[in-house]
């Protein structure tokens, strides 16, 4: 119903943050913008409201003179699509004030979890609800997203972790206990100034954080893998910050008795028709540097016979496919457009 | 017998490599050099023989005019201590040509493994033998090293992985299957020019390598942990390259039913008297940036009750405690000097 | 004559290098590729011939299975456009073997200089000749390029240096002696493996090279500025390598007695209609991070009254507008297409 | 008078900042600490008072449990040496409250400038005064510092810029107008959290700041060069931030008619006896990566005959010789100790 010939008007709330900036970067390259089917409307912010977008995102030259408005239901009204790039917990109020026909695509965590107890334990406060999950590569999700006017964009770590482990889990090739260690650039931590995210602290250093299962993305990964396995899957998840801006490399390990060729066959089949998920040729390993700016997730699988484990390595750009790309991909689906429009599998490298 | 008042004369073979350079950096700060107990003799190299050390290691200004000699038994003869920083497989020939009383400290892998089959599988060719293992923090090793004139310096990944997991393994707190994902700077890959180690390829990118248990450090880790457990321990080890020069951060995960406080007590006891191994206060996580240039290994432990795992994170400077620092620490022990001389727990940060 | 409705077939020689890879990245996003007006033909290489492009440029997923052919006149024949990304001195032989109607766009230095003595002094050997200079922003160049079937793409440092200084020089606002210090990522040094370009050497370090006017881009900058000034301009040029992959930031200084407002007016006028050259708002300074992957050059001007100097700072992506982007921009002009097709002023940040 | 056998008690105000941390790093390696001649007393801070030093500087393991006190005259009383690492403008109040015999070494800018108008123009407010300048390599300074109980540590950019240009200026080899472009890591910007210093913003990007002669270090450089030339020297200074933590590389250009050999002879003579200033062999260029953690400044000179310029390139660790090292060097002199104690010309590389 959204894909008639009228111009789709899009707003971005939280436009001065990294998620908002990435959505705008992708929209500026979207072919529907040039064709006039798509129009960039209100750009809103919190503390940065009133400033020109060019002072916040100098890489978005075509929008440099746009003035950021306050993030309020009023400034966001009158748009067909509203992207939310807000701090966790702030999306529900805004979304509830928008008409049910407005397509609201939330990059925050508020509507990702199905289990209210998980929400309470990991985020605190009341659970806002559950929206269709903007990972079209999961079974049934493309259809759900095509009908959706409320979409929860997956977390960046879950995106690559779930895509890396789901086929093996669904096929029963691994035990329902997985260990994920994911290295990430620091853009995933957001744009608020903190001493431990200063360049002088980060450059030359690697450090884990959220050790011991306390990272908020843990239940989100577990939720999707448990659904795939049809039984509870425990997830030992450790994120590691490294000195890059973008990019997550997830190393996922689980016990297996399957052969390398069986595993490979399962993954080839699972992603044969996926435009953005690429199982690399044998022996070639994913690197985050190859997916920067791209919507691709690259995967490699290996069986360690000595240790009896399957190791799946996946690379993703946390801001692109890990956030803004998934948001645009979801928008495309919700609008009835080709899912891949404005998205690319070509990275900016070296 | 080595610690009488004569001057100890030290040679470094492979002085233009990263291991050789780091040993020289530490020797230049060694108090015995200033006091005259220690003297830097021959510096040798392969293809770089004939050049001044200052062109290879411009950071070693006091030795800038030293000319690199060829690495031969002749140039290395007449020294009390010979450090070997040679490609794997080249140490035995040199070592065998030196007198048995010369203290030979090998930074290569040749003499680390006890099992000849492991050597054949992971390195190929004939196993050269097994020397005392230059990790003084393992039980009995200090005594062995004090009497040794042949010492095998541990690999960089094994150093931090073994120190991170051994206490829990020896205490029976974890199952004998461990998953280690270790991120590393690229100096660990050595100084040979390769396209995939070029700055333009590495900066902005994280990538795994040696996935599926094929990295050569795997059997070395397994060997030490199996000894601690007194039963075979399987090790799923994945190394990840990140854009730093130095530093390894190892995230080590294993199934446990122990409580956090029990685990903490075991680690506190294990390293209470160790000068270089620091269990950080609760909640503070290791960062490689804090141990650059230092001989410290920093550790943190956490129990993930939901996943039923112990996670131990450890940080080490791969060139310092991970190679050159362990070599100097071993030299100190073999010479009867205080183990900590010339070594520091103070890193260069930020 | 090139813009009739037939499909334009494009070859890239040196496709495994950084320039070749960037041209392919841009071609993959070119709207004429999707519309069928453009087709990617032969991809050739030197030592990498025979390998799949995916092993050389894993970020170019849509071309991953393409096999690199040998760089010969034969493999390059039968194309409408041939991009050359070859080592300096190798372009003439290839170009001469191709029909005069083939549009040959050379990313090497062979045909940039007008003065054979400059060539002899800075590159050695015989001067191959002079082709139209692929910097459309210089007066008269758009017209020349529209008619050209041989085009010399400017060097990366000259691109930003010339664009930064030309307006002031042409307007007579500065003395004909300029000082340029340009910091660059290491992709500009190419993809050949060298010890001093290893990540471990580059990360954490800044270093000058080619100090004292010996860098080969010096006469190219001088040539364009002298033409603008209509008198000889001496150029003191120092390049500095810093730990980034891409991006050049040029700081250009010259004596002036002009006022800040006069300077600003000259630059505003000079670039008012240029799609890719952006004078930033007062007080906002160029950053290479804002132009990564983009074809934009951002500039800022400042007058230092105390020192009596004009300082112009410019940022460019050395591989995009500094090489591959200029090549595609030149192709567009030579084919009669809109100059901006397939090129963007939106960078990938952060 | 300070070098009798009593123990020297040292305080560091601003211990949680980068300057304070570096001073502590160097003091921990000072041989007088081990010998008992030196003792680390009060460590004070502003907002971080009350926290353990280990949470602020985890690389200083031996002091990890020290609790930071408030920065007040009271907490700093009773020490023989007090290092001040405070925001500009805060040093005078503290210094005035300490006895005149206490050696106060200020890492801030408050007492560096001789000209009150320069202070007013660049810093604002009232000029606090002028203290002996902690750059012992300037003529007469060693003697001044030996008698001093108030010392102003030079700025980081001035340190390398002055050392790079002074010999040529004093010898009348260059015109009294110099252009300095200095690239710097971000630790020089201090440890306050700011969005534009976040790792995600800095990594992958180079950017100038303070363009047009407005950087506060400009008059400090001009002051020292004018004194050397005995006439006013105008300085066009542009700082550039690059993605490193530490290190400044200054490229200094000035008009000359001198020959390369004359210039070289002047620099060789000027620094022949300096323990920390190294003119590199011809053809070898300074790199910041070679002086990280070291007190060395490395220099190279080149004459560009075509442009008629002298180019001097210098490298320094902004936190070491550029701040904390100069502070400790000054302390050594003021205490009558050997100037080089606790300081090294050996960098931590790669």
Short mmCIF file of C-alpha atoms in Angstrom, two decimals, chain A residues 61-330:
data_model
loop_
_atom_site.label_atom_id
_atom_site.label_comp_id
_atom_site.label_asym_id
_atom_site.label_seq_id
_atom_site.Cartn_x
_atom_site.Cartn_y
_atom_site.Cartn_z
CA UNK A 61 27.87 17.46 2.03
CA UNK A 62 24.53 17.53 0.16
CA UNK A 63 22.71 18.05 3.46
CA UNK A 64 25.29 20.33 5.08
CA UNK A 65 22.96 23.31 5.41
CA UNK A 66 20.00 21.43 6.86
CA UNK A 67 19.17 22.64 10.37
CA UNK A 68 18.48 19.99 13.00
CA UNK A 69 15.09 20.31 14.69
CA UNK A 70 14.05 19.08 18.11
CA UNK A 71 13.02 15.44 18.34
CA UNK A 72 9.31 15.69 19.07
CA UNK A 73 6.18 14.00 17.73
CA UNK A 74 5.33 17.30 16.06
CA UNK A 75 8.52 17.63 14.04
CA UNK A 76 8.24 13.98 13.03
CA UNK A 77 4.59 14.14 12.04
CA UNK A 78 3.62 14.14 8.40
CA UNK A 79 6.23 11.66 7.22
CA UNK A 80 5.67 8.26 5.67
CA UNK A 81 8.75 6.74 7.24
CA UNK A 82 10.39 7.74 10.52
CA UNK A 83 13.75 6.30 11.50
CA UNK A 84 14.55 6.44 15.20
CA UNK A 85 18.16 6.59 16.30
CA UNK A 86 17.53 7.41 19.93
CA UNK A 87 19.00 6.27 23.24
CA UNK A 88 17.47 3.03 24.49
CA UNK A 89 14.12 3.58 26.19
CA UNK A 90 13.09 6.71 24.31
CA UNK A 91 11.51 5.17 21.23
CA UNK A 92 8.15 4.09 22.62
CA UNK A 93 6.94 7.56 23.53
CA UNK A 94 7.74 8.90 20.09
CA UNK A 95 6.35 5.88 18.26
CA UNK A 96 3.10 5.91 20.18
CA UNK A 97 2.53 9.51 19.20
CA UNK A 98 2.84 8.75 15.49
CA UNK A 99 -0.04 7.39 13.39
CA UNK A 100 -0.18 3.60 13.08
CA UNK A 101 0.24 3.86 9.33
CA UNK A 102 3.55 5.67 9.62
CA UNK A 103 6.38 3.23 9.12
CA UNK A 104 8.51 3.57 12.24
CA UNK A 105 11.90 1.89 12.10
CA UNK A 106 13.62 1.83 15.46
CA UNK A 107 17.40 1.43 15.65
CA UNK A 108 17.22 1.19 19.43
CA UNK A 109 16.73 -1.94 21.51
CA UNK A 110 13.30 -1.14 22.85
CA UNK A 111 11.26 -3.51 20.71
CA UNK A 112 13.71 -6.31 19.90
CA UNK A 113 13.18 -8.68 22.79
CA UNK A 114 10.19 -10.96 23.17
CA UNK A 115 10.75 -11.74 26.81
CA UNK A 116 9.87 -9.01 29.28
CA UNK A 117 12.09 -10.57 31.94
CA UNK A 118 15.09 -10.35 29.62
CA UNK A 119 14.30 -6.70 29.11
CA UNK A 120 14.04 -6.08 32.82
CA UNK A 121 17.28 -7.89 33.55
CA UNK A 122 19.38 -6.31 30.82
CA UNK A 123 17.86 -2.88 30.32
CA UNK A 124 15.69 -2.24 33.35
CA UNK A 125 12.30 -0.59 33.45
CA UNK A 126 9.17 -1.72 31.72
CA UNK A 127 9.23 -3.69 28.51
CA UNK A 128 7.81 -1.59 25.66
CA UNK A 129 6.78 -4.52 23.49
CA UNK A 130 7.99 -6.52 20.52
CA UNK A 131 8.05 -5.40 16.90
CA UNK A 132 8.85 -7.36 13.74
CA UNK A 133 12.58 -7.93 13.70
CA UNK A 134 14.41 -6.20 10.86
CA UNK A 135 16.60 -9.11 9.86
CA UNK A 136 14.99 -10.25 6.59
CA UNK A 137 17.35 -13.22 6.35
CA UNK A 138 15.50 -15.05 9.14
CA UNK A 139 12.71 -17.40 7.97
CA UNK A 140 9.41 -15.63 7.59
CA UNK A 141 10.80 -12.19 8.30
CA UNK A 142 10.63 -10.88 4.74
CA UNK A 143 6.92 -11.44 4.74
CA UNK A 144 6.47 -9.95 8.18
CA UNK A 145 8.44 -6.85 7.24
CA UNK A 146 6.49 -6.35 4.03
CA UNK A 147 3.37 -5.88 6.11
CA UNK A 148 4.93 -4.01 8.96
CA UNK A 149 4.59 -0.40 10.00
CA UNK A 150 6.68 -0.87 13.12
CA UNK A 151 10.13 -2.48 12.78
CA UNK A 152 12.87 -3.18 15.33
CA UNK A 153 16.30 -3.07 13.73
CA UNK A 154 18.56 -5.78 15.20
CA UNK A 155 21.58 -4.95 17.30
CA UNK A 156 24.91 -4.92 15.51
CA UNK A 157 26.49 -7.84 17.38
CA UNK A 158 23.32 -9.96 17.07
CA UNK A 159 23.14 -9.36 13.32
CA UNK A 160 26.45 -11.02 12.56
CA UNK A 161 26.29 -13.55 15.41
CA UNK A 162 22.85 -14.82 14.47
CA UNK A 163 23.67 -14.99 10.76
CA UNK A 164 26.90 -16.84 11.58
CA UNK A 165 25.38 -19.48 13.81
CA UNK A 166 21.78 -19.92 12.74
CA UNK A 167 22.23 -22.40 9.88
CA UNK A 168 24.27 -24.80 11.99
CA UNK A 169 21.92 -24.41 14.91
CA UNK A 170 18.79 -24.91 12.82
CA UNK A 171 20.31 -27.99 11.20
CA UNK A 172 21.19 -29.46 14.56
CA UNK A 173 24.90 -29.55 13.73
CA UNK A 174 26.08 -27.93 16.95
CA UNK A 175 25.33 -28.23 20.63
CA UNK A 176 23.02 -25.59 22.09
CA UNK A 177 25.84 -23.77 23.81
CA UNK A 178 27.83 -21.25 21.83
CA UNK A 179 30.79 -19.01 22.56
CA UNK A 180 30.99 -15.73 20.70
CA UNK A 181 33.88 -13.31 20.91
CA UNK A 182 33.26 -10.30 18.73
CA UNK A 183 35.76 -7.52 18.11
CA UNK A 184 34.29 -4.17 17.25
CA UNK A 185 35.26 -0.66 16.29
CA UNK A 186 34.18 2.05 18.67
CA UNK A 187 31.43 3.67 16.60
CA UNK A 188 29.16 0.99 18.06
CA UNK A 189 29.52 2.68 21.42
CA UNK A 190 27.85 5.79 20.11
CA UNK A 191 28.87 9.39 19.91
CA UNK A 192 28.62 10.56 23.51
CA UNK A 193 31.97 11.84 24.72
CA UNK A 194 33.52 9.48 27.27
CA UNK A 195 37.12 9.31 28.44
CA UNK A 196 37.51 5.62 27.65
CA UNK A 197 36.42 6.21 24.05
CA UNK A 198 38.93 9.00 23.42
CA UNK A 199 41.23 8.31 20.52
CA UNK A 200 44.32 8.49 22.74
CA UNK A 201 42.87 5.71 24.92
CA UNK A 202 41.62 3.49 22.11
CA UNK A 203 44.44 3.69 19.58
CA UNK A 204 47.04 1.03 20.24
CA UNK A 205 44.80 -0.87 22.61
CA UNK A 206 42.37 -3.80 22.58
CA UNK A 207 40.08 -4.38 25.52
CA UNK A 208 37.12 -6.53 26.40
CA UNK A 209 34.05 -5.11 28.08
CA UNK A 210 30.77 -6.45 29.34
CA UNK A 211 32.53 -9.71 30.25
CA UNK A 212 30.56 -12.51 31.87
CA UNK A 213 27.39 -12.37 29.86
CA UNK A 214 26.29 -8.92 30.94
CA UNK A 215 26.30 -7.28 27.51
CA UNK A 216 22.77 -6.33 26.50
CA UNK A 217 23.01 -8.05 23.15
CA UNK A 218 23.32 -11.46 24.80
CA UNK A 219 19.58 -12.20 25.23
CA UNK A 220 18.90 -10.96 21.70
CA UNK A 221 21.36 -13.49 20.26
CA UNK A 222 20.02 -16.23 22.50
CA UNK A 223 16.43 -15.46 21.48
CA UNK A 224 17.11 -15.98 17.77
CA UNK A 225 19.29 -19.05 18.19
CA UNK A 226 16.85 -20.69 20.57
CA UNK A 227 14.10 -20.15 18.03
CA UNK A 228 16.29 -21.79 15.39
CA UNK A 229 17.16 -24.74 17.62
CA UNK A 230 13.69 -25.01 19.06
CA UNK A 231 15.27 -25.36 22.47
CA UNK A 232 17.08 -22.97 24.81
CA UNK A 233 20.53 -22.02 23.57
CA UNK A 234 22.99 -20.60 26.06
CA UNK A 235 25.27 -17.90 24.74
CA UNK A 236 28.62 -16.90 26.19
CA UNK A 237 29.20 -13.56 24.55
CA UNK A 238 32.25 -11.32 24.97
CA UNK A 239 32.69 -8.08 23.05
CA UNK A 240 36.17 -6.64 22.48
CA UNK A 241 36.89 -3.05 21.45
CA UNK A 242 39.70 -2.54 18.94
CA UNK A 243 41.03 0.60 17.29
CA UNK A 244 38.82 0.85 14.25
CA UNK A 245 35.84 3.12 13.64
CA UNK A 246 33.60 0.55 12.03
CA UNK A 247 33.36 -3.17 11.67
CA UNK A 248 32.60 -6.22 13.78
CA UNK A 249 34.35 -9.53 13.42
CA UNK A 250 32.58 -12.29 15.31
CA UNK A 251 34.28 -15.58 16.07
CA UNK A 252 31.59 -18.11 16.97
CA UNK A 253 32.51 -21.48 18.40
CA UNK A 254 30.39 -24.48 19.31
CA UNK A 255 30.84 -28.20 19.82
CA UNK A 256 30.12 -30.29 16.77
CA UNK A 257 30.55 -33.77 15.41
CA UNK A 258 29.67 -32.77 11.88
CA UNK A 259 32.13 -32.93 9.03
CA UNK A 260 33.48 -29.83 7.35
CA UNK A 261 31.76 -30.69 4.11
CA UNK A 262 28.39 -31.22 5.78
CA UNK A 263 28.67 -27.88 7.50
CA UNK A 264 29.67 -26.16 4.31
CA UNK A 265 26.74 -27.65 2.44
CA UNK A 266 24.30 -26.39 5.06
CA UNK A 267 25.65 -22.84 4.88
CA UNK A 268 25.76 -22.82 1.10
CA UNK A 269 22.16 -23.81 0.99
CA UNK A 270 21.05 -21.43 3.71
CA UNK A 271 22.44 -18.36 2.01
CA UNK A 272 22.37 -19.32 -1.68
CA UNK A 273 19.67 -16.81 -2.49
CA UNK A 274 20.55 -14.11 0.00
CA UNK A 275 21.77 -10.95 -1.71
CA UNK A 276 23.79 -9.73 1.25
CA UNK A 277 25.11 -12.87 2.96
CA UNK A 278 28.25 -14.32 1.39
CA UNK A 279 29.89 -17.56 2.34
CA UNK A 280 33.45 -16.97 1.18
CA UNK A 281 35.35 -19.55 -0.87
CA UNK A 282 37.15 -22.15 1.23
CA UNK A 283 40.26 -20.80 2.82
CA UNK A 284 39.33 -17.13 2.46
CA UNK A 285 38.56 -15.48 5.76
CA UNK A 286 36.25 -12.55 6.46
CA UNK A 287 37.82 -9.18 7.20
CA UNK A 288 35.88 -6.19 8.40
CA UNK A 289 37.94 -4.02 6.06
CA UNK A 290 36.19 -5.63 3.11
CA UNK A 291 32.67 -4.74 4.20
CA UNK A 292 33.08 -1.12 5.32
CA UNK A 293 30.22 0.92 3.93
CA UNK A 294 28.66 -2.20 2.46
CA UNK A 295 25.55 -4.12 3.43
CA UNK A 296 27.29 -7.47 3.07
CA UNK A 297 27.96 -10.01 5.78
CA UNK A 298 30.84 -12.32 4.88
CA UNK A 299 31.16 -15.71 6.52
CA UNK A 300 33.59 -18.57 6.69
CA UNK A 301 33.16 -21.93 8.41
CA UNK A 302 35.77 -24.34 9.68
CA UNK A 303 35.66 -27.55 11.64
CA UNK A 304 38.41 -28.12 14.17
CA UNK A 305 38.52 -31.89 14.39
CA UNK A 306 41.06 -31.98 17.16
CA UNK A 307 38.92 -29.79 19.41
CA UNK A 308 35.59 -31.06 18.11
CA UNK A 309 34.32 -27.59 17.33
CA UNK A 310 32.74 -25.63 14.57
CA UNK A 311 34.15 -22.15 14.19
CA UNK A 312 32.18 -19.63 12.16
CA UNK A 313 33.71 -16.24 11.52
CA UNK A 314 31.58 -13.37 10.30
CA UNK A 315 32.28 -9.78 9.33
CA UNK A 316 29.83 -6.89 9.20
CA UNK A 317 29.88 -3.12 9.15
CA UNK A 318 28.14 -2.37 12.43
CA UNK A 319 26.78 0.95 11.15
CA UNK A 320 25.74 -0.35 7.71
CA UNK A 321 24.20 -3.84 7.68
CA UNK A 322 24.57 -3.76 11.47
CA UNK A 323 22.27 -0.72 11.82
CA UNK A 324 21.57 1.79 9.06
CA UNK A 325 21.70 -0.72 6.22
CA UNK A 326 19.29 -3.04 7.96
CA UNK A 327 17.04 -0.05 8.57
CA UNK A 328 17.01 0.90 4.89
CA UNK A 329 16.64 -2.74 3.83
CA UNK A 330 13.62 -2.96 6.13
#
